[in-house]
Short mmCIF file of C-alpha atoms and ligand atoms in Angstrom, two decimals:
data_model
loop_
_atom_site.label_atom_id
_atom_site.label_comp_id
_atom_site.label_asym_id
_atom_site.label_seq_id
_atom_site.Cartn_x
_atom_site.Cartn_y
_atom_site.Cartn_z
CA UNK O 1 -6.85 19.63 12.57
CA UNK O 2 -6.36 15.88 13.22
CA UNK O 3 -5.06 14.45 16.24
CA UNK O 4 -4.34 11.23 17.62
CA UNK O 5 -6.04 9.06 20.28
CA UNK O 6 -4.43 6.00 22.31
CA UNK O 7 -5.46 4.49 24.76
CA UNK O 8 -2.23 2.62 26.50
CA UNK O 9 -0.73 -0.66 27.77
CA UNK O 10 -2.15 -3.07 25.22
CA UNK O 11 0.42 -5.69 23.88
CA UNK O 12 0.90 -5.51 19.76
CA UNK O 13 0.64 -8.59 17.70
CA UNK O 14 0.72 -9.71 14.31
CA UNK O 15 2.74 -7.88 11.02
CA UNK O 16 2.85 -4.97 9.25
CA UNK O 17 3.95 -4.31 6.17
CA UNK O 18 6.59 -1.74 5.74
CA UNK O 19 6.26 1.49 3.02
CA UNK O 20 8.82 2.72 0.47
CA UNK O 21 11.01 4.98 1.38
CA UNK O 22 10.05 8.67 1.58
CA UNK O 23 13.78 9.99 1.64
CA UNK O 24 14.62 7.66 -1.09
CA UNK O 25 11.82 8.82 -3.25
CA UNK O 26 12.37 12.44 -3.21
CA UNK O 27 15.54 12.78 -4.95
CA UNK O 28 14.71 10.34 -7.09
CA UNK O 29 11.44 12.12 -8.17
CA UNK O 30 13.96 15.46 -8.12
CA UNK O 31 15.79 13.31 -10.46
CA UNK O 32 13.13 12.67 -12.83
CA UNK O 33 13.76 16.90 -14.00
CA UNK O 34 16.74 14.77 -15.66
CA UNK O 35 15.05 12.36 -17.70
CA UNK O 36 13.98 12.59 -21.31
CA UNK O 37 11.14 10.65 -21.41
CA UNK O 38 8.41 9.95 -19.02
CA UNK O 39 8.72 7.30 -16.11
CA UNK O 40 6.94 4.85 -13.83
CA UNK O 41 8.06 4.75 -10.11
CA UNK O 42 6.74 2.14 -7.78
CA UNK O 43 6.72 1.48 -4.12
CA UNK O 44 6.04 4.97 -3.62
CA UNK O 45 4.54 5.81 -0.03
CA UNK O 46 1.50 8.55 -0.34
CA UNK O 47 2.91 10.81 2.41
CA UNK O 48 2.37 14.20 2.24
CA UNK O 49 5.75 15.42 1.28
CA UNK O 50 6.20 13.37 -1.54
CA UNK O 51 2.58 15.00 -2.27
CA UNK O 52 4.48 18.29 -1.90
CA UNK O 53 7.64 18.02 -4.20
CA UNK O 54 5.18 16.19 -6.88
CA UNK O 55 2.82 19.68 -6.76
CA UNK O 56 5.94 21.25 -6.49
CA UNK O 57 7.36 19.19 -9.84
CA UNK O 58 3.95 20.10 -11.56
CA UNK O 59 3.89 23.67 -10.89
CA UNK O 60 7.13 23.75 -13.32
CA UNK O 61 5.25 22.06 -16.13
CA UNK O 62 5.72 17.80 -14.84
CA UNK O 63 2.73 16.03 -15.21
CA UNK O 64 2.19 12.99 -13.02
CA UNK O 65 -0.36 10.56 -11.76
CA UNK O 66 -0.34 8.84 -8.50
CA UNK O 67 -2.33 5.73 -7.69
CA UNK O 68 -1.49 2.95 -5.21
CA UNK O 69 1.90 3.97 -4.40
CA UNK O 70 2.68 4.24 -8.30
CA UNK O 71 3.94 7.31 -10.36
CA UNK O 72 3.70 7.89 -13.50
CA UNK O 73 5.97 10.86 -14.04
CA UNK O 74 6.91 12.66 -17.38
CA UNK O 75 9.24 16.08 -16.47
CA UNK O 76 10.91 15.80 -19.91
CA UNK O 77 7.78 19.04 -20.28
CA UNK O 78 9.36 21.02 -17.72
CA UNK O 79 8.78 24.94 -18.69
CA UNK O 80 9.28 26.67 -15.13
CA UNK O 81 12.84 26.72 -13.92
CA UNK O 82 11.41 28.66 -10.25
CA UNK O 83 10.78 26.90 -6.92
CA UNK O 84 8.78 29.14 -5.24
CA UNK O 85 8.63 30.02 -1.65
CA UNK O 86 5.35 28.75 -0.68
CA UNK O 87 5.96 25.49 -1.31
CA UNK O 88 9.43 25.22 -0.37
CA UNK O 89 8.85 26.85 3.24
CA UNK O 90 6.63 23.72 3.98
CA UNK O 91 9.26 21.32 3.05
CA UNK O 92 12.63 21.54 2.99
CA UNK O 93 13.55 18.70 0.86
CA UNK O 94 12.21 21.07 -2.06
CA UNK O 95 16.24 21.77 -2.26
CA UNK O 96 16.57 18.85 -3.90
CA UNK O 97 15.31 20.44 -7.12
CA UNK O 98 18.18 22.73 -7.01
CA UNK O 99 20.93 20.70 -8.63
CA UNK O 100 18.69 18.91 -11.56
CA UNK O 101 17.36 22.20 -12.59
CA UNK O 102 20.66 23.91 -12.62
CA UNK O 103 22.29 21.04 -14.39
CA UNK O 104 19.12 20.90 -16.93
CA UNK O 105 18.38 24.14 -18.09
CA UNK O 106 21.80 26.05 -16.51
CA UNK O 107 19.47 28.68 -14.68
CA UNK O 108 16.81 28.15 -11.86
CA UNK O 109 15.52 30.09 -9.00
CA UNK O 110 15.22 28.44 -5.95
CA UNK O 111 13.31 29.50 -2.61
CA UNK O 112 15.58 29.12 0.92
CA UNK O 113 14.38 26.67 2.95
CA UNK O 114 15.14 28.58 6.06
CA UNK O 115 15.43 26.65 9.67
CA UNK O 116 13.23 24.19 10.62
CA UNK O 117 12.19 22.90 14.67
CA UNK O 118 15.29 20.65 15.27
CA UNK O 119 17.66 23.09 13.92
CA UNK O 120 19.34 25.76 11.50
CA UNK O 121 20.27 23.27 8.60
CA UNK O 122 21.86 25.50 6.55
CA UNK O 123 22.45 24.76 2.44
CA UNK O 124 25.92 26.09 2.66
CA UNK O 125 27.55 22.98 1.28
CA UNK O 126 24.92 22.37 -1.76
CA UNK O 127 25.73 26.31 -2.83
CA UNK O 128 29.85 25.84 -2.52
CA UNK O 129 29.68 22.14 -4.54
CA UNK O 130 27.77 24.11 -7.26
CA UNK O 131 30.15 27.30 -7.34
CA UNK O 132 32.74 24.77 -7.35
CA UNK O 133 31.22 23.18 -10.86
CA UNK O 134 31.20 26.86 -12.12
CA UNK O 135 28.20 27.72 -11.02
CA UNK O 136 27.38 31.84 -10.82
CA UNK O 137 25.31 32.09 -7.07
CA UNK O 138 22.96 34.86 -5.70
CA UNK O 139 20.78 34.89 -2.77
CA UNK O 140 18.23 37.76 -3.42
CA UNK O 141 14.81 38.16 -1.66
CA UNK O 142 15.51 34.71 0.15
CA UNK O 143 15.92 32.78 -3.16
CA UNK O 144 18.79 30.71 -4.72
CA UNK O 145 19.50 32.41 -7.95
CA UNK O 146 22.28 29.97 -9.74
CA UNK O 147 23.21 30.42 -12.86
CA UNK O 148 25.44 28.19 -15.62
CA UNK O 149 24.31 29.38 -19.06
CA UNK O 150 26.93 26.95 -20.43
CA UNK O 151 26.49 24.59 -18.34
CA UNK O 152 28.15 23.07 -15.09
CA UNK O 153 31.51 21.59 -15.15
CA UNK O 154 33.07 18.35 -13.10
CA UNK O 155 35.29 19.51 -10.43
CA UNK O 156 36.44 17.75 -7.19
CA UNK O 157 34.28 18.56 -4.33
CA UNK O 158 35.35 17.66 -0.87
CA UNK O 159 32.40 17.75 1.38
CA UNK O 160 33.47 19.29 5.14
CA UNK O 161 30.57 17.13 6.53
CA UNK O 162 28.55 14.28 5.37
CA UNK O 163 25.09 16.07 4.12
CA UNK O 164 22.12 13.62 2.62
CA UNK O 165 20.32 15.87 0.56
CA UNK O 166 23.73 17.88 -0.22
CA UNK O 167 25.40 14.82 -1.47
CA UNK O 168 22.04 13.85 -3.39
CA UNK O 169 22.32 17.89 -5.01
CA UNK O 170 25.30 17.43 -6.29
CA UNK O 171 24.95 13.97 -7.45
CA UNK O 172 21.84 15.06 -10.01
CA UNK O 173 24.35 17.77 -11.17
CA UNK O 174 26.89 15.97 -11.85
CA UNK O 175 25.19 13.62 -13.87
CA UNK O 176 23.87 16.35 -16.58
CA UNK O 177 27.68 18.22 -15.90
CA UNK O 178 30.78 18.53 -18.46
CA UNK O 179 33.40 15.72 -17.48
CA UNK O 180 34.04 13.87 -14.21
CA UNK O 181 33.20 14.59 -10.97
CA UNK O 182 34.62 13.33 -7.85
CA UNK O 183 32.62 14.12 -4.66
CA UNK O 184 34.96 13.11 -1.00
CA UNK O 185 32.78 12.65 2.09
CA UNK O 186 29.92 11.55 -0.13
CA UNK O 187 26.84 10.53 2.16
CA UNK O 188 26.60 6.39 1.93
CA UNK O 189 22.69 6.37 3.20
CA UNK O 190 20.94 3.72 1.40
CA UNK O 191 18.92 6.52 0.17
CA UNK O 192 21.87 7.57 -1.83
CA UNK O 193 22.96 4.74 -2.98
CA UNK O 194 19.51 3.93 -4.58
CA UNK O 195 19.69 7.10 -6.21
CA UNK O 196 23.39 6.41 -8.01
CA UNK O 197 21.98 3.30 -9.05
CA UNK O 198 18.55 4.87 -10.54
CA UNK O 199 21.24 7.06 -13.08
CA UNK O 200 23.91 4.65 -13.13
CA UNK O 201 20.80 2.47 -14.76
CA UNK O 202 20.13 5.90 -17.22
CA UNK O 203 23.82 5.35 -18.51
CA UNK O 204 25.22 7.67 -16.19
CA UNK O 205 28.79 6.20 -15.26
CA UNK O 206 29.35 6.47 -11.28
CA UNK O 207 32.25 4.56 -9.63
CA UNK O 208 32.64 4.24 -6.37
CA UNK O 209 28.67 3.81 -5.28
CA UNK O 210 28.18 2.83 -1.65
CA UNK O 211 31.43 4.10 -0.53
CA UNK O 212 33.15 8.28 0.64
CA UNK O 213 34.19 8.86 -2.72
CA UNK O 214 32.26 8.41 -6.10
CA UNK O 215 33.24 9.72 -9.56
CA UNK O 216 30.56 10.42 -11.75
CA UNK O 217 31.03 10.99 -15.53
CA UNK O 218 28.47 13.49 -16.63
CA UNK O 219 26.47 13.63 -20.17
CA UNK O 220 27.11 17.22 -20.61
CA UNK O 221 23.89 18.45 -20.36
CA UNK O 222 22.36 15.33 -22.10
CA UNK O 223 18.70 13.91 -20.64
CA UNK O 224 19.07 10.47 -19.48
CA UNK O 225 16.70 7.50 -20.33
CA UNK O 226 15.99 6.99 -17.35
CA UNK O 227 14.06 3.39 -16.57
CA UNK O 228 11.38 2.43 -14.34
CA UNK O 229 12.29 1.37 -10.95
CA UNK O 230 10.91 0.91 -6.98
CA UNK O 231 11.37 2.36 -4.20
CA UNK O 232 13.60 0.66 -1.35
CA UNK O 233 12.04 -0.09 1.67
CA UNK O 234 11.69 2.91 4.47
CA UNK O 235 14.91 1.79 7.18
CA UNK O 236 12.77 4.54 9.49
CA UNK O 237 9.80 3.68 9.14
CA UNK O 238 10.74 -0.16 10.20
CA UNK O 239 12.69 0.96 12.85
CA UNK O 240 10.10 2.98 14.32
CA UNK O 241 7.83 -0.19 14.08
CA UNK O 242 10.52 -1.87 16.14
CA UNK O 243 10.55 0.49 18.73
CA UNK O 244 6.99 0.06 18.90
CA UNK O 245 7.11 -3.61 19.13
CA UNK O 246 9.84 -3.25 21.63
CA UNK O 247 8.70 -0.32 23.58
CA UNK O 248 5.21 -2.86 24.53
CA UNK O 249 7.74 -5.87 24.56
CA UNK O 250 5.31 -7.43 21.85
CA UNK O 251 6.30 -10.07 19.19
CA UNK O 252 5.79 -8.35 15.97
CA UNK O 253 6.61 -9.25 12.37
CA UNK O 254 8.21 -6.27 10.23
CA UNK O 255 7.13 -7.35 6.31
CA UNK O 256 9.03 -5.96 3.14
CA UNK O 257 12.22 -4.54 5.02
CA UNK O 258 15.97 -4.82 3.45
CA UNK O 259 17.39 -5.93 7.36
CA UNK O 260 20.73 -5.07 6.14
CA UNK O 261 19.79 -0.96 6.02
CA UNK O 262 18.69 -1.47 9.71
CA UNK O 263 22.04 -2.63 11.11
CA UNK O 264 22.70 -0.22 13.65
CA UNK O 265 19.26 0.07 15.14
CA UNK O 266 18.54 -3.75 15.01
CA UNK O 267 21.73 -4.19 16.58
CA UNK O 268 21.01 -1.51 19.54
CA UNK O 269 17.59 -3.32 19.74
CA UNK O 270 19.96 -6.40 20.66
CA UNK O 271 22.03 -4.78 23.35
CA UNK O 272 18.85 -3.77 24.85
CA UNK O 273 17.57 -7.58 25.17
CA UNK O 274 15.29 -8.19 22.32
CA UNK O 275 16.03 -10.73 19.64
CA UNK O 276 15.14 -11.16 15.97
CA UNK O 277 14.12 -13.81 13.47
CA UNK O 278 15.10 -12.82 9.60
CA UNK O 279 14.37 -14.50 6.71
CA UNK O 280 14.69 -12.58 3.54
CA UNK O 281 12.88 -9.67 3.83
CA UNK O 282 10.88 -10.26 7.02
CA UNK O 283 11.89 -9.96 10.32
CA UNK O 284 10.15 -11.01 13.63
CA UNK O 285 11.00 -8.80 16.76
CA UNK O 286 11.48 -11.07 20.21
CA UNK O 287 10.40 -9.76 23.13
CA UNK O 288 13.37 -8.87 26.05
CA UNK O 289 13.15 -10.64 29.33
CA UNK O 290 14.31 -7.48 30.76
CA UNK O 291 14.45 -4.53 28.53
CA UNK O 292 18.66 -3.48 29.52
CA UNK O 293 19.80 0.89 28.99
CA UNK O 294 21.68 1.74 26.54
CA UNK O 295 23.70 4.31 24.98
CA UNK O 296 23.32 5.98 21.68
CA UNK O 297 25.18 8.35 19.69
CA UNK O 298 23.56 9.82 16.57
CA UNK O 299 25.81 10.33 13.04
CA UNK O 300 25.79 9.25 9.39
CA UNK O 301 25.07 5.90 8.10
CA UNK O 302 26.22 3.34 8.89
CA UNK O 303 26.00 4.49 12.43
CA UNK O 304 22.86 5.32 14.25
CA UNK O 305 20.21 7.41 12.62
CA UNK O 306 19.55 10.89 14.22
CA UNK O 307 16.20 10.16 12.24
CA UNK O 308 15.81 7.51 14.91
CA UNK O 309 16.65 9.32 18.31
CA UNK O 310 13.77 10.02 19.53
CA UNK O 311 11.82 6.88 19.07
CA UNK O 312 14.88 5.15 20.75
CA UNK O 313 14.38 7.92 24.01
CA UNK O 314 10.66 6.86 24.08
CA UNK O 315 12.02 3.10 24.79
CA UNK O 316 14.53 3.96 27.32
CA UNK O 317 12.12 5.22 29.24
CA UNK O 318 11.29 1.47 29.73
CA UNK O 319 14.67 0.10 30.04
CA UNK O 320 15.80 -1.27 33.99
CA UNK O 321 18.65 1.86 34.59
CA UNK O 322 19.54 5.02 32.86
CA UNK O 323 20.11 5.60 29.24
CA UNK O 324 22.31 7.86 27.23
CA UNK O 325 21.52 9.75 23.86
CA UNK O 326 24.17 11.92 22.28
CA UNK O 327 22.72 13.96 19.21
CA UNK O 328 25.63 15.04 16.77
CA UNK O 329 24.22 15.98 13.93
CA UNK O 330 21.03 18.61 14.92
CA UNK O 331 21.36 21.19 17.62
CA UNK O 332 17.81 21.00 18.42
CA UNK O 333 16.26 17.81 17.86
CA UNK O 334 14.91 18.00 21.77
CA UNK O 335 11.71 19.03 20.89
CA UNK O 336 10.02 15.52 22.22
CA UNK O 337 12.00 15.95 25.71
CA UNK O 338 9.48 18.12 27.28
CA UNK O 339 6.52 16.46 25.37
CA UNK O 340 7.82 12.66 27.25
CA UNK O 341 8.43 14.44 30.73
CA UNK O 342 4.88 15.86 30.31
CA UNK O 343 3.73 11.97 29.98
CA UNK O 344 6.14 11.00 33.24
CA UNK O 345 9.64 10.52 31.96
CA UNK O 346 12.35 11.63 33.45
CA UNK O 347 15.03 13.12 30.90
CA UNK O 348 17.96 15.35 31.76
CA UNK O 349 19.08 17.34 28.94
CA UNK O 350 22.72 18.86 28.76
CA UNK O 351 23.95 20.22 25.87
CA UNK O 352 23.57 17.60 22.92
CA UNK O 353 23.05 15.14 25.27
CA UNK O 354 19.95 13.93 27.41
CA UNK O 355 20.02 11.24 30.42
CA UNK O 356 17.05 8.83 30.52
CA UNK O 357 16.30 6.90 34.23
CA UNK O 358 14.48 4.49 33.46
CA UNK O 359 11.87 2.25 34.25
CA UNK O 360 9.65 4.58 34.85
CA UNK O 361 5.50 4.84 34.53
CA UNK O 362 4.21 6.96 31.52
CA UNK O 363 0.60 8.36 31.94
CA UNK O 364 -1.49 9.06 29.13
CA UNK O 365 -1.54 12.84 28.70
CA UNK O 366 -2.06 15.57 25.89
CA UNK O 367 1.31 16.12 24.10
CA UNK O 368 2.22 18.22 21.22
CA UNK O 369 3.57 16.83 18.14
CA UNK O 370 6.92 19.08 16.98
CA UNK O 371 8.89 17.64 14.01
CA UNK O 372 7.98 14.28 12.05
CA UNK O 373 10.11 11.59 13.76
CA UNK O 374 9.52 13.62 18.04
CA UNK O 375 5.82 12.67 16.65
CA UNK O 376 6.36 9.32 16.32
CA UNK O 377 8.10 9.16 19.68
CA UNK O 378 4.85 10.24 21.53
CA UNK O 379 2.61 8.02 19.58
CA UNK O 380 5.42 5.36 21.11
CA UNK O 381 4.50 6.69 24.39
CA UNK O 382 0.73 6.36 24.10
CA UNK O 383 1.03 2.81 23.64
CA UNK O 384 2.72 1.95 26.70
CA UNK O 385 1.17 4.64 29.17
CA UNK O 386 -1.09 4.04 31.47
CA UNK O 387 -4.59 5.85 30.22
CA UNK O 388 -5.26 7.70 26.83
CA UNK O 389 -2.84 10.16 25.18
CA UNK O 390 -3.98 12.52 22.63
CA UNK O 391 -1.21 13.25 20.51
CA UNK O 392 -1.77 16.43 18.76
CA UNK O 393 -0.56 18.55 15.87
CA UNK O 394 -0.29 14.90 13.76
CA UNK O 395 0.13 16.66 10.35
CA UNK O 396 4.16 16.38 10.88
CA UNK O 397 3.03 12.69 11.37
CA UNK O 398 1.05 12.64 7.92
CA UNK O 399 4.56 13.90 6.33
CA UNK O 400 6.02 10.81 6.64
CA UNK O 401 4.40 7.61 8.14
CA UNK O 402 2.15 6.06 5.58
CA UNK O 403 -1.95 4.43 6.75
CA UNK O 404 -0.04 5.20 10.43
CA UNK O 405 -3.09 4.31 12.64
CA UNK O 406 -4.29 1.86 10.12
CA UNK O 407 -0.72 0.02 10.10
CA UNK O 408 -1.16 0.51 14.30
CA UNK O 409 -4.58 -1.14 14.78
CA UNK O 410 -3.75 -3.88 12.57
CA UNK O 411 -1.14 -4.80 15.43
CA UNK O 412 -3.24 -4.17 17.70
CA UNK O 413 -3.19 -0.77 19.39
CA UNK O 414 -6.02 1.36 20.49
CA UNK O 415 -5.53 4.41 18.49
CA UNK O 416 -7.81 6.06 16.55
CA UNK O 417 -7.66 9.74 14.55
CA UNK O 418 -10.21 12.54 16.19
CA UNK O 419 -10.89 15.90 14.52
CA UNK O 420 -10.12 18.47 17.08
C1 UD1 Z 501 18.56 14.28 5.55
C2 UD1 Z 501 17.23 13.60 5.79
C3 UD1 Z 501 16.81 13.75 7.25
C4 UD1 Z 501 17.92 13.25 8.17
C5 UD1 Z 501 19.26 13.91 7.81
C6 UD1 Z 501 20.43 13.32 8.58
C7 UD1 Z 501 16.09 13.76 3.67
C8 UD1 Z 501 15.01 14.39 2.87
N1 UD1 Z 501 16.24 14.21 4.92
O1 UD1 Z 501 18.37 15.68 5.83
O2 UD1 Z 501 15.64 12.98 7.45
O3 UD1 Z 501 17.61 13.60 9.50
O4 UD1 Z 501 19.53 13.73 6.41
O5 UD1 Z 501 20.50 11.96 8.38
O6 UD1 Z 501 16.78 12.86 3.20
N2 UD1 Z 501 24.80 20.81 6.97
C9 UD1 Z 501 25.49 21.98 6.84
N3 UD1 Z 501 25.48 22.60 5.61
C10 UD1 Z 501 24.81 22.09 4.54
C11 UD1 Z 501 24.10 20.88 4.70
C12 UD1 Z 501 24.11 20.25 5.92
O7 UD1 Z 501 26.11 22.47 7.78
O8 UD1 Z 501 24.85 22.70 3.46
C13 UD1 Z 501 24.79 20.11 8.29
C14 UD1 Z 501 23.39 20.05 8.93
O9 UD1 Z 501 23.09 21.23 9.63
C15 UD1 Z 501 23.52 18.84 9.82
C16 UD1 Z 501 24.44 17.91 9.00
O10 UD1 Z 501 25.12 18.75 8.08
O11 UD1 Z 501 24.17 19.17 11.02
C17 UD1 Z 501 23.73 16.80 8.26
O12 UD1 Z 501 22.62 17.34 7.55
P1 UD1 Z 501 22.14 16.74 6.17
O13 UD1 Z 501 22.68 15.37 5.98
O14 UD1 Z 501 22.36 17.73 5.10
O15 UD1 Z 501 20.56 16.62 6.43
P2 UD1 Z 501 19.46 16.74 5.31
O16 UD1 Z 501 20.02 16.27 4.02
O17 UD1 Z 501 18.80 18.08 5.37
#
């Protein structure tokens, strides 16, 4: 197993460029199971859960190639309508094959993701939007069973809370369903919005993109052309290179970003003290003459990514007072807490909430990587503690950061990647 080395306190310099959008590219190579012909998707980061839902994609019959962040997909040879456990269990964005394959081939079988380390997430919400477009459900031996041998219907489904993937489920079905569907409470991420746009280009007619209620008009049960396209920009992956321009108080440049998707964390990055330069699709972060507390409060976009929290905790730990972070939307998405107190910090937790004093020291220690984005917050840590921190467990790091140690050294840092 891998692990990470730092060695602390060095400013960063310099810019790095930012990778496509791992959240935005899984639906939309979910999607692809909708397509009739083969397709080419750029921008594509090479992270390895987009590795996993493209095995996953192949094991029911897609064939793909992937070279330099470019896919060359063709599902329109799908045979395989059955998810199976054993790659679903190690990712549970494999969901999002759920809706496309019902809507496809009106029968799939789909493994349960189960919880994860920052929480139950339950799939409650994808299973009831499908029932409600006359889908037949089962769970038996911890699979989805859904059924629709004639194929799903439009109905109005009003989502009880904002879900990502949920919203990105139902979106696929619709497109292949019979008639129009509305979906209320629709998830605005830009992630979803990309997607909309990805079928709205296939024909698909969706009104309403980028705001709580769309109305799609499905093709009933008619593959789209579906065109070639890129990848947006990863918002988390550029904010996390904020923090970590921030977090040493360096001047870095942030290359290939849409600044408009990082609103609420560029604007928290303001109330703290630090300043930006944008132009286009490059920003500069400023350095803070004194880095100020702050208070955060995680929920759907537009607001303040949960995705973020714990990169943002890292950098309170260097702000002149104490911090808040609420965290609405996962029950456990602690996990770094105890990894950053282990390091120096001193964190209160109570409840969904956790009180950061701040400034203090960090000191290099060993720390335990937990979920992707707690990961990130340690390797955060590293670079401003005093001594080397080995951050370990990095494979929830290799999920979703892109070249991450490459992108690091070219700005700078003293990190290297150690077998263990
Ligand atoms: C997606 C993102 C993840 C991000 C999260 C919130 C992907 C691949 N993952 O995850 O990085 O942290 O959005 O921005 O895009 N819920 C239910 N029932 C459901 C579905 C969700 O109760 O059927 C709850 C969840 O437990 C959670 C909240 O709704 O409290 C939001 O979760 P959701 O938006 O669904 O997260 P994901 O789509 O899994």
């Amino acid at each position: 197993m891998d692990y990470l080395q730092i060695n602390g306190g060095k400013k960063l310099s310099g810019s790095v460029k930012i990778s496509g959008a791992k959240n935005a590219a899984l639906p939309l190579l979910a999607s692809t199971v909708l397509s009739s012909k083969p397709i080419v998707i750029k921008n594509v980061p090479n992270v390895r859960d987009i590795n996993t839902l493209l095995k996953l994609l192949s094991n029911l019959g897609s064939k793909f190639t992937f070279e330099k962040n470019r896919v060359k997909i063709d599902s329109s040879c799908i045979s395989s309508t059955m998810a199976n456990y054993d790659i679903v269990k190690t990712m549970r964005a494999s969901i999002l094959t759920l809706g496309p394959l019902l809507a496809t081939f009106g029968h799939c079988e789909v493994s349960l993701p189960g919880g994860c380390a920052i929480g139950q997430r339950p799939i409650d919400l994808h299973l009831k939007a499908l029932e409600q477009m006359g889908a037949d459900i089962e769970i038996k031996q911890g699979y989805v069973i859904a059924k629709a041998p004639k194929g799903l219907k439009g109905a109005t489904i009003v989502f009880d809370k904002i879900t990502v993937t949920g919203s990105e489920n139902i979106i696929m079905a619709a497109a292949l369903a019979k008639g129009k569907t509305r979906i209320v409470n629709v998830a605005k991420e830009p992630e979803v919005i990309q997607l909309c746009e990805v079928l709205s280009d296939a024909g698909v007619n969706i009104e309403g993109i980028g705001s709580d209620e769309i109305i799609i008009s499905g093709t009933d049960r008619e593959k789209l052309p579906m065109k070639n396209f890129s990848v947006i920009p990863d918002r988390i992956e550029a904010g996390t290179y904020m923090c970590a321009g921030a977090i040493t108080n360096s001047k870095i440049t942030l290359e290939e970003i849409i600044p408009d998707h990082l609103e609420a964390i560029m604007t928290k990055l303001e109330e703290m003290g630090f300043s930006f330069e944008t132009n286009k699709n490059c920003t500069t972060l400023l350095p803070a003459k004194k880095i100020k507390p702050s208070e955060i409060i995680t929920t759907e976009y537009p607001g303040f990514p949960t995705d973020m929290q714990a990169q943002f905790m890292a950098l309170m730990t260097q702000a002149e007072g104490v911090s808040i972070v609420e965290e609405r939307l996962f029950e456990n998405r602690f996990m770094h807490v105890s990894e950053l107190q282990r390091m120096g910090a001193s964190i209160m937790l109570r409840g969904n909430s956790a009180t950061i004093q701040g400034k203090i020291k960090l000191y290099g220690a060993d720390v335990m990587a937990t979920d992707l984005r707690a990961s990130s917050a340690l390797v955060l840590a590293g670079l401003v503690a005093e001594g080397t921190t080995k951050v370990h467990r990095i494979y929830h790091l290799d999920r979703g950061y892109e070249k991450l140690e490459e992108k690091f050294k070219g700005l700078g840092a003293d990190i290297v990647r150690l077998k263990e």
